[in-house]
Coordinates of C-alpha atoms in Angstrom, one line a residue:
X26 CA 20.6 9.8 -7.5
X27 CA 18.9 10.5 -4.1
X28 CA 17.2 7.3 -3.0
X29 CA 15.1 6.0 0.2
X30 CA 15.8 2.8 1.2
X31 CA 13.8 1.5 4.4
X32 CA 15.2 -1.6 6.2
X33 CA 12.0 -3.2 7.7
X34 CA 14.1 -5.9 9.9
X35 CA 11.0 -5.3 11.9
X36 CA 8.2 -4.5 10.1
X37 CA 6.2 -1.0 8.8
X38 CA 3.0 0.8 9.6
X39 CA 1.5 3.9 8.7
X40 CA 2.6 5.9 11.8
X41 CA 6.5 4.6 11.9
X42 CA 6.9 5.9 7.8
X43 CA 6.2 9.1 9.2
X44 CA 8.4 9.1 12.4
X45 CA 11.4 7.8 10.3
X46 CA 11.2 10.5 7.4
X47 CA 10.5 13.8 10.1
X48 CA 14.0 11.8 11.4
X49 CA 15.3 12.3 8.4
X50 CA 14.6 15.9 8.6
X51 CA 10.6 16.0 7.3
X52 CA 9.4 19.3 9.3
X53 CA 6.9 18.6 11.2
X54 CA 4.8 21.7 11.2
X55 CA 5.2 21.9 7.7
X56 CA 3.8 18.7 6.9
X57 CA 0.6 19.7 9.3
X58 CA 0.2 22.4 7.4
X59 CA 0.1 20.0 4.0
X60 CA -2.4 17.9 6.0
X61 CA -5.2 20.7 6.7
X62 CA -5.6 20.8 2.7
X63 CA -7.3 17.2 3.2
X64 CA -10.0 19.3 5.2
X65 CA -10.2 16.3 7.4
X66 CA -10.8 17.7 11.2
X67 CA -11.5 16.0 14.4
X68 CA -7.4 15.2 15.1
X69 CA -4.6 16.6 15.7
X70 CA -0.5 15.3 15.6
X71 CA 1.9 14.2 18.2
X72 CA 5.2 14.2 17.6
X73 CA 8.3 13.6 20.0
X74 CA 11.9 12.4 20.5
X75 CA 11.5 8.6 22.2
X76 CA 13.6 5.6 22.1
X77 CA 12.9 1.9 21.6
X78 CA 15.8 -0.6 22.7
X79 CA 17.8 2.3 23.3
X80 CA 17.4 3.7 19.5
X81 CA 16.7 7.4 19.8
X82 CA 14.2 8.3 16.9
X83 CA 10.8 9.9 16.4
X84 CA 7.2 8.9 17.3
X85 CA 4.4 10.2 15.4
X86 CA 1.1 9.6 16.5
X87 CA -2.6 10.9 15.7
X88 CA -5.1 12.0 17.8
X89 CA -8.4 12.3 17.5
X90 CA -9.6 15.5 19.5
X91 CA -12.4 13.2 21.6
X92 CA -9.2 11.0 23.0
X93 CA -10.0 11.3 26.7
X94 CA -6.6 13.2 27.9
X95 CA -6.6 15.5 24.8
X96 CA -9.1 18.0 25.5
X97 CA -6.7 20.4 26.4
X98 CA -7.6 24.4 25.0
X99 CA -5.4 25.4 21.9
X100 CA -4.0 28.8 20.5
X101 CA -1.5 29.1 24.0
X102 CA 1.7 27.8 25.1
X103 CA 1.6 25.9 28.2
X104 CA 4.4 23.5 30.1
X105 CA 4.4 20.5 32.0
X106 CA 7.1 17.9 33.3
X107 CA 7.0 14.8 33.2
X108 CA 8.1 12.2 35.8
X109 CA 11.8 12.1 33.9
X110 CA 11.9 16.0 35.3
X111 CA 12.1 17.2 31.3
X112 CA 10.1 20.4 31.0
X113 CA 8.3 21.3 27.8
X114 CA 6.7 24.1 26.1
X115 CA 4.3 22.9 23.6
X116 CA 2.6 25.6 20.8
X117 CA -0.9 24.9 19.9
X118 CA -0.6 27.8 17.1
X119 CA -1.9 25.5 14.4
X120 CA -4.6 23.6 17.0
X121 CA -3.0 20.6 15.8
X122 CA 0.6 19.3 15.6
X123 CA 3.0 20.1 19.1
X124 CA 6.3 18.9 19.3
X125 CA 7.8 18.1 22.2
X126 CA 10.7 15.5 23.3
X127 CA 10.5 13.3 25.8
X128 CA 12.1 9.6 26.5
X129 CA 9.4 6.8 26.5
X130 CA 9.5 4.8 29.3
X131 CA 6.9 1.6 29.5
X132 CA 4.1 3.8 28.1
X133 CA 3.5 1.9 24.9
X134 CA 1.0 -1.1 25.4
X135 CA 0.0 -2.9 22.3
X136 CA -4.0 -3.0 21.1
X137 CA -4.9 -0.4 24.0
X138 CA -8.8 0.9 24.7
X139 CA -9.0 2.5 28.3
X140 CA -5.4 2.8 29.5
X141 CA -4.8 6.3 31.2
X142 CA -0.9 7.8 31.2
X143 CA -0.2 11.6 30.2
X144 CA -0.2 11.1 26.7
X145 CA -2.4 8.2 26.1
X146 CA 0.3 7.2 23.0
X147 CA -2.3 4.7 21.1
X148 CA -0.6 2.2 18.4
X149 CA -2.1 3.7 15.7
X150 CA -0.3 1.3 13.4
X151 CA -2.3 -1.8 14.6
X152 CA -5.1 -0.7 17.2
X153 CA -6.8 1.4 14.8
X154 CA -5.5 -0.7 11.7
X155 CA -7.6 -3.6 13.2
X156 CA -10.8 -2.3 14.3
X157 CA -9.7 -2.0 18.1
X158 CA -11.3 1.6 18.8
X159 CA -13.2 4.9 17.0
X160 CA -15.7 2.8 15.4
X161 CA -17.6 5.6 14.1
X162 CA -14.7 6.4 11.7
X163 CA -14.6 2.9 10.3
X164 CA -17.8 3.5 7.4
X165 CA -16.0 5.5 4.9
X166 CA -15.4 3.5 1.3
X167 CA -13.2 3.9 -0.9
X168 CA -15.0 5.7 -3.2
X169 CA -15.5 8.7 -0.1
X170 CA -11.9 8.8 0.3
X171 CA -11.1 9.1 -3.1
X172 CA -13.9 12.1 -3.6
X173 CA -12.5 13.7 -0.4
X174 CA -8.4 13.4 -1.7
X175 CA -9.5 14.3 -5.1
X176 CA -11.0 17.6 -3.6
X177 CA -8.3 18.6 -1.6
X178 CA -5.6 21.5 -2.1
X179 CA -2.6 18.9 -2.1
X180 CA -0.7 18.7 -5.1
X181 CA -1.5 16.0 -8.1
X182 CA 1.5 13.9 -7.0
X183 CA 0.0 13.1 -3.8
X184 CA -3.7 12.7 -4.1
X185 CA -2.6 10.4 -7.2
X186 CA -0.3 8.5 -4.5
X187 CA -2.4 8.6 -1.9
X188 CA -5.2 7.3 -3.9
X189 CA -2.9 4.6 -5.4
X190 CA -2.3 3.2 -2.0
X191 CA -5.8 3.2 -0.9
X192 CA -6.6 1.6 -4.2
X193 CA -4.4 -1.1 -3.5
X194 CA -6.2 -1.4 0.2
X195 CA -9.2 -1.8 -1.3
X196 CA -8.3 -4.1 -4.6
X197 CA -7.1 -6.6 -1.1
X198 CA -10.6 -6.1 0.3
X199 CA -12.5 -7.3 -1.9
X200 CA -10.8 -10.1 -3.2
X201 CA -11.3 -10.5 1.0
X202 CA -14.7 -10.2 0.7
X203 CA -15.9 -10.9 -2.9
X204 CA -16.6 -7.6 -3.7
X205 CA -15.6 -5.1 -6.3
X206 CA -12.9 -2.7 -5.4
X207 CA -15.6 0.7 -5.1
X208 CA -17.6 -1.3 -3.3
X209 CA -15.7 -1.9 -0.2
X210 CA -16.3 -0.4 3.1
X211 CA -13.2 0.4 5.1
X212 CA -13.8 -0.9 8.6
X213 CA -10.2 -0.3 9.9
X214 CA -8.1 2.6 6.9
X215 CA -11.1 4.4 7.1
X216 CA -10.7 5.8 10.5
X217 CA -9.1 9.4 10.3
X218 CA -5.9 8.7 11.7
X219 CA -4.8 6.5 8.8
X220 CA -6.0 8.5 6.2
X221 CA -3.8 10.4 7.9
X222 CA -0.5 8.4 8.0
X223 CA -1.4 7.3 4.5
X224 CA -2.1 11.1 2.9
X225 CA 0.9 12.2 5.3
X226 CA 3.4 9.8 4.4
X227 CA 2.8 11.0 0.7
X228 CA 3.4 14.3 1.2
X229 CA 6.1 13.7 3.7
X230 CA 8.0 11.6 0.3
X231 CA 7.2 15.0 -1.7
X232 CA 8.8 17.2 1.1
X233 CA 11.9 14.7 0.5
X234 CA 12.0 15.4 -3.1
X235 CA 10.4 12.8 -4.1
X236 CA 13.2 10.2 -3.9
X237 CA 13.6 6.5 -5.2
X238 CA 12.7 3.8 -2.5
X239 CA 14.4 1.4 -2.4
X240 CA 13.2 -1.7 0.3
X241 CA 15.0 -4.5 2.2
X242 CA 13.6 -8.1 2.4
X243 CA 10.0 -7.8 4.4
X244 CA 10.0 -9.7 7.3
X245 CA 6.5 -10.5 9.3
X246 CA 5.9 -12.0 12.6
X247 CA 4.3 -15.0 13.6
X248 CA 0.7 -15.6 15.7
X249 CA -2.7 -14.0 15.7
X250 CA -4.3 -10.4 15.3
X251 CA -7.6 -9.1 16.1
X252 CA -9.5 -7.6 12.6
X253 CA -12.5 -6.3 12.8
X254 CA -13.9 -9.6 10.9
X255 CA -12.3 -11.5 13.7
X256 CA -9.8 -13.4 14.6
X257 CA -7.0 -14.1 11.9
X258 CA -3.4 -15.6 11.7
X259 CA -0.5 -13.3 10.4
X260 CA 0.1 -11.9 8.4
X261 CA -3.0 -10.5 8.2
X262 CA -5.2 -11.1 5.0
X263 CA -5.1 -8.3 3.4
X264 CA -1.6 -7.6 4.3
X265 CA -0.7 -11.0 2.5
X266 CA -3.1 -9.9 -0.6
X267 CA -1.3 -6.1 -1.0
X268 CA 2.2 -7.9 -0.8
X269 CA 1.5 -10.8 -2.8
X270 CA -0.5 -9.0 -5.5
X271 CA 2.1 -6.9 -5.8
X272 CA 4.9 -9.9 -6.1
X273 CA 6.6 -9.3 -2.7
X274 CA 8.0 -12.1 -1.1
X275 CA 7.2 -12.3 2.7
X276 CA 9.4 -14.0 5.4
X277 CA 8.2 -14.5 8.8
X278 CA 10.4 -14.6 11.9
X279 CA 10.2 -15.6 15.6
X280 CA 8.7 -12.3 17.0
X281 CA 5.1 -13.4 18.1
X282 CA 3.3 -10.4 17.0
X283 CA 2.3 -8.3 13.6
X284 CA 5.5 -6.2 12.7
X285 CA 3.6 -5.8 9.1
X286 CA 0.2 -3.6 8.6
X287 CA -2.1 -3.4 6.1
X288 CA -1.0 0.3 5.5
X289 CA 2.6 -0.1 5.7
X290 CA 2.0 -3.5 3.0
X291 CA 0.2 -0.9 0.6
X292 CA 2.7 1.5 1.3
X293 CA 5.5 -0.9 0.4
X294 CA 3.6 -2.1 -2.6
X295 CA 3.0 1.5 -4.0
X296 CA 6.6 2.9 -3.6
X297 CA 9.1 0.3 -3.3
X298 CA 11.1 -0.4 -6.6
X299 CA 13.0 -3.5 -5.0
X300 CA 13.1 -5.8 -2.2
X301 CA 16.9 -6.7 -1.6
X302 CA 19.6 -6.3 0.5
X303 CA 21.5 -3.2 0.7
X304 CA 23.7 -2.3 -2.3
X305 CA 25.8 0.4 -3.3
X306 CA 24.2 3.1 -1.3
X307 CA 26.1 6.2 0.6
X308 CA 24.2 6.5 3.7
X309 CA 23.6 10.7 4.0
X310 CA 20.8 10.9 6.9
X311 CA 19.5 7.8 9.1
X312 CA 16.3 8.1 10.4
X313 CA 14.5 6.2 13.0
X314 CA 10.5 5.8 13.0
X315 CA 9.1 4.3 16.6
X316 CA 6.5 1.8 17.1
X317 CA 4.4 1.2 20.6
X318 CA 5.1 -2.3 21.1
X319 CA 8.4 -3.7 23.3
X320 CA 9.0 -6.4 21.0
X321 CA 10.6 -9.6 21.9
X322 CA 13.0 -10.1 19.6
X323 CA 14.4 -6.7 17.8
X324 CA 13.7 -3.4 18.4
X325 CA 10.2 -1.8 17.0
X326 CA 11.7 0.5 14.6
X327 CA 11.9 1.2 11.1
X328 CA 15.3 2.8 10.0
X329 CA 15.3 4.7 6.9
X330 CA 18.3 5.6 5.0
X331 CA 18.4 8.8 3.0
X332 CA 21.5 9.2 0.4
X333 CA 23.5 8.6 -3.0
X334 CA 22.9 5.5 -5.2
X335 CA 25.2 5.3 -8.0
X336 CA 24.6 2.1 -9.8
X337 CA 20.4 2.6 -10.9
X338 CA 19.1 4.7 -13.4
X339 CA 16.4 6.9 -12.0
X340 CA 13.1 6.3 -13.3
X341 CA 11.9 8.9 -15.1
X342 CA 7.9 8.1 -15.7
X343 CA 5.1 7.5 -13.3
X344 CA 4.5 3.8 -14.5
X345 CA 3.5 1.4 -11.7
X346 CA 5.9 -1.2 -11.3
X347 CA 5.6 -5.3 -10.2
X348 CA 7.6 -8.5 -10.3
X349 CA 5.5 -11.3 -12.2
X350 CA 6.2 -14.9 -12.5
X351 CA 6.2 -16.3 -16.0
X352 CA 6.0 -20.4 -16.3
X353 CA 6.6 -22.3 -19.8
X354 CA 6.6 -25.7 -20.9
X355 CA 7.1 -27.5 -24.5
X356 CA 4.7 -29.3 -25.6
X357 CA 4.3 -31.8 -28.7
X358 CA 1.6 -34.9 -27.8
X359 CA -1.0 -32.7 -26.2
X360 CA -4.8 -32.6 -27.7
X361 CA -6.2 -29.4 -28.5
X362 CA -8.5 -29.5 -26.5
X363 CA -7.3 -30.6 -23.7
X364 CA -4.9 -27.0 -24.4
X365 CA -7.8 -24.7 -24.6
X366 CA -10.1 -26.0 -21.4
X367 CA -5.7 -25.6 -19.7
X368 CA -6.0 -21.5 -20.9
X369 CA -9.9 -21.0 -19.6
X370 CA -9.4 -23.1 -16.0
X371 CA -6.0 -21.3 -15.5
X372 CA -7.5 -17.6 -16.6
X373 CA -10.5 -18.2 -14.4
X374 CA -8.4 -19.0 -11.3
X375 CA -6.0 -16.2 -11.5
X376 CA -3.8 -16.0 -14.1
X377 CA -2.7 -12.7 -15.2
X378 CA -2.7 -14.3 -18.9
X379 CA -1.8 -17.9 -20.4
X380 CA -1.2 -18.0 -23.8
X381 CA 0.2 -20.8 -26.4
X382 CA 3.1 -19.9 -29.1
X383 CA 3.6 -22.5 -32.6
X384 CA 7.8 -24.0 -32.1
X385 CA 9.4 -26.3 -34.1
X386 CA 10.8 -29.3 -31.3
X387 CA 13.4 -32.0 -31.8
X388 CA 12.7 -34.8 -34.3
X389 CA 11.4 -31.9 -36.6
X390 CA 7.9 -32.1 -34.9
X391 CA 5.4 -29.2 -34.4
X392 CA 4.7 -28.4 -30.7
X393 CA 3.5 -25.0 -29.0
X394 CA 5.4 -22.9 -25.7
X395 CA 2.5 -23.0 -23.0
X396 CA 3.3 -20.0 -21.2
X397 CA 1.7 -18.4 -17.7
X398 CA 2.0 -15.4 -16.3
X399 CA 1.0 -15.4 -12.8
X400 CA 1.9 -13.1 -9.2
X401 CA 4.9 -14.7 -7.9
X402 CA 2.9 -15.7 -4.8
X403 CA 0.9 -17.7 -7.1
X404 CA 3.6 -19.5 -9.2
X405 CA 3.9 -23.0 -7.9
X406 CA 0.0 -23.0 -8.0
X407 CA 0.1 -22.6 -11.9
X408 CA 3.0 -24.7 -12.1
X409 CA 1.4 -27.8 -10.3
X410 CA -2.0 -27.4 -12.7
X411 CA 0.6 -27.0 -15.5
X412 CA 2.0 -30.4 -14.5
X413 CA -1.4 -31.8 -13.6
X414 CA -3.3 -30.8 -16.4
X415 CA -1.2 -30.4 -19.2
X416 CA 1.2 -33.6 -20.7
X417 CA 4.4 -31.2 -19.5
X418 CA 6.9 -33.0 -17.7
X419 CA 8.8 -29.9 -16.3
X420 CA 8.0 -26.4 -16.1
X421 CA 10.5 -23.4 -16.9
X422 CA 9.8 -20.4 -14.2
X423 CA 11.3 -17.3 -14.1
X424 CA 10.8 -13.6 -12.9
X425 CA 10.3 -10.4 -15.0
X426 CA 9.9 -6.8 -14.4
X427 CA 6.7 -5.1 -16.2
X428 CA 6.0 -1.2 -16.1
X429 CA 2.1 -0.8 -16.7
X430 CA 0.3 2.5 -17.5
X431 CA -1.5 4.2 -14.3
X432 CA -5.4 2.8 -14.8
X433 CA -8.7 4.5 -14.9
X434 CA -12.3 4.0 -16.1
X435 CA -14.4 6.2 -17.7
X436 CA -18.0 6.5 -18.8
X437 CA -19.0 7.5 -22.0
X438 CA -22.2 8.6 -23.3
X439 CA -22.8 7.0 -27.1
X440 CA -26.1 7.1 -29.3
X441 CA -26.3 3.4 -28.7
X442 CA -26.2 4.4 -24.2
X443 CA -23.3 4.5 -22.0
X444 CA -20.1 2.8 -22.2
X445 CA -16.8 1.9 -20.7
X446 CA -13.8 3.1 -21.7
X447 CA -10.2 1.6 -20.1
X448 CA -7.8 5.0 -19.7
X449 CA -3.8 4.4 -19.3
X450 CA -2.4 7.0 -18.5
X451 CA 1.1 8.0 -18.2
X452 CA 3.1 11.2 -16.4
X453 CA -0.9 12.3 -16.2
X454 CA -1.6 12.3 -19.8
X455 CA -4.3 9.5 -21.5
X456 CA -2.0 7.8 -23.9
X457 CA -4.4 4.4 -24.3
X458 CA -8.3 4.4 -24.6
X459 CA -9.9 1.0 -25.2
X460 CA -13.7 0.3 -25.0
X461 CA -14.8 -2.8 -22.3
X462 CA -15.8 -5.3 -24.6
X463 CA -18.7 -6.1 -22.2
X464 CA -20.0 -3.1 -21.7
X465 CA -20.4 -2.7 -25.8
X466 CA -21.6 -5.9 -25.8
X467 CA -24.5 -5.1 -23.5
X468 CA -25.1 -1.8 -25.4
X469 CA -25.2 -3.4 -28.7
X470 CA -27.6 -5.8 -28.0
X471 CA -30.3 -3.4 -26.0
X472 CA -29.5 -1.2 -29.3
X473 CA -29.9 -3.4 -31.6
X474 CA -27.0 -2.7 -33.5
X475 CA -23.5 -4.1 -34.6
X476 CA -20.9 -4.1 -31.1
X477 CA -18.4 -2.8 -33.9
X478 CA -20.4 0.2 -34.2
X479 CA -20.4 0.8 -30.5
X480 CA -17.1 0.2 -30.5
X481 CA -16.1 3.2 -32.9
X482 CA -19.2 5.5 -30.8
X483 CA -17.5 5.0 -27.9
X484 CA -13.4 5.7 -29.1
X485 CA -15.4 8.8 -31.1
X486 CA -17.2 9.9 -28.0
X487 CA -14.2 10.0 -25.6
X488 CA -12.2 11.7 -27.9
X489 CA -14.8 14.5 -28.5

């Protein structure tokens, strides 16, 4: 089956996903095309031929149309060499994407504001990631981008996607910030040019026929990055909360710099199935996506492999997909109540659910399986309170697999007032609908009536 699988030996942003699939043989001009169904204006795509460390691959960048150096009249063809004597012709047909090819020489400087060169090539994966220009852009919540993917032109597949991911941005936020998910204001993925790379790497998965993708370990660098809440260590936080609510292990090397953005992170987290090593892949296409920065220590690439996988079954539902950790101990001598205040503390810190099964032990004595299921990020947390708080002298930890229904909530007006109903959906269609208990709650009691008449108002009401 066709599969993607991106080896990340140095990191992932927006801007590189792109670069690497037009390497692959994405077309450029169609995928521009895609883009002007967002309706988003005020930019307009650069994409060339480069090289980092002597890797020839693609750069794709976004500019916005006030970028001093880009005021240049569309709708004509025009040339200009530059100092390696290569002429080009670039169309302006669309008055957005031209390709051209050209070798990068030192033009790339990380976290630039006022440098001047011919094509003033901006990291887009970690200037405008991290608040470093275009703060004008920065206001938009996630509930704006949502409203403008949702009223697009693009197809269901990628405004579903696309919201996904920003979803995932935003879920990170405001665990951040202590704020619910709607709530948050993008200060850095609002900017246009990554709602660009986000909405464009979608659509440039679709153009690939939609293939599996498959991910190599994730590797981060070490040291300090600018946010636009200040100054934090990297990974950056809410790179660490997409990849570790998600269950992806992180391992940092000795490059002294972010290799790791929050975009690529929710990128990762949205389509990867695994996070492993190579295996039994027939490499068809290799594509190169360029970064900015001259690292120190590898290249600044991200090499994606297009091809034939032989030994996994292709997935055949839209389900989301994560790796879990689920702890378990016996226990036989522990008080009952000592058990329950265990479930509340370890619900109200995180767990995803803790729950407590009747066994029969050795010596013929009743006990109960304390089980945990928690991010794998968060395991040995929940295994030290398990050992602290419990009368468990070991914990059992192991990983599993869970496929979970696409989420949505809905409001639903009842006699009783409004209510929330839970959606699952699945391949686009509701297959579960479940009342908020809290929400009936609060009706039934301004009501004045039975919550198990709300209950059946609400399932009634949805279904009408």
């Amino acid at each position: 089956m066709k599969t993607l699988y991106l080896d990340i030996f140095s990191g992932i942003s927006g801007d590189m996903f792109i670069g690497a699939l037009i390497d692959l043989g994405v077309d450029a001009h169609q995928l521009e095309h895609e883009l002007e169904k967002l309706g988003l204006d005020g930019y307009h795509l650069h994409v060339a031929r480069g090289q980092k460390a002597n890797i020839d691959g693609v750069k794709f960048n976004v500019h916005l149309n006030h970028d001093r150096g880009h005021g240049h009249e569309h709708g004509h063809e025009h040339e200009h060499t530059h100092a390696e004597g290569v002429t080009h012709t670039h169309s302006h047909a669309h008055s957005h994407a031209h390709e051209h090819e050209h070798k990068h020489g030192d033009h790339d400087h990380p976290h630039a504001h006022t440098h001047e060169h011919e094509h003033h090539d901006h990291d887009h994966s970690h200037e405008h990631e991290h608040g470093h220009a275009h703060d004008h852009e920065h206001n938009r919540n996630f509930k704006q981008i949502k409203e403008l993917i949702l009223g697009s032109k693009l197809s269901d597949w990628v405004k579903q996607k696309a919201i996904n991911v920003f979803q995932r941005i935003a879920v990170a936020e405001g665990k951040i910030h202590g704020l619910p998910a709607e709530e948050v204001h993008f200060h850095e993925v609002g900017a246009v040019d990554s709602i660009v790379d986000i909405v464009g790497g979608c659509i440039a998965l679709e153009m690939l026929d939609k293939p599996r993708v498959l991910v190599g370990p994730v590797v981060e660098g070490f040291g300090w990055i600018d946010c636009a809440h200040g100054r934090f260590p990297i990974p950056a936080p809410a790179t660490l909360q997409i990849l570790g609510a998600r269950g992806i292990e992180v391992t940092q090397c000795d490059e002294p710099q972010e290799l790791v953005t929050p975009t690529g992170a929710a990128m990762l987290a949205e389509f990867g199935e695994s996070f492993a090593p190579m295996k039994n892949l027939v490499a068809e296409k290799v594509g190169f996506g360029l970064g900015t920065r001259d690292n120190k220590t590898r290249p600044n690439v991200l090499r994606a492999i297009l091809g034939e996988s032989s030994s996994i079954v292709q997935e055949s539902n839209d389900w989301e997909m994560d790796t879990i950790a689920v702890l378990e101990t016996n226990l036989d001598d522990i008080n009952a109540e000592i058990l329950g205040h265990f479930v509340e503390k370890a619900l109200a810190v995180g767990a995803l659910d803790v729950f407590h099964t009747p066994i029969q032990m050795k010596k013929n004595r009743p006990g109960v399986l304390l089980t945990v299921l928690c991010a794998t990020a968060d395991a040995d947390k929940f295994t030290e309170m398990m050992l602290r708080e419990t009368s468990a002298f070991g914990v059992r930890r192991s990983t599993a697999e869970r496929r979970k229904l696409q989420r949505e909530f809905a409001t639903v007006k009842t006699p009783h007032g409004e209510v929330t109903v839970k959606l699952g959906k699945l391949n686009g269609k509701v297959v579960q609908a479940t009342p908020e208990f809290e929400s009936c709650k609060k009706a039934a009691e301004s009501a004045g009536v039975p919550i198990k008449q709300v209950y059946e108002a609400a399932v009634k009401g949805f279904k009408g």
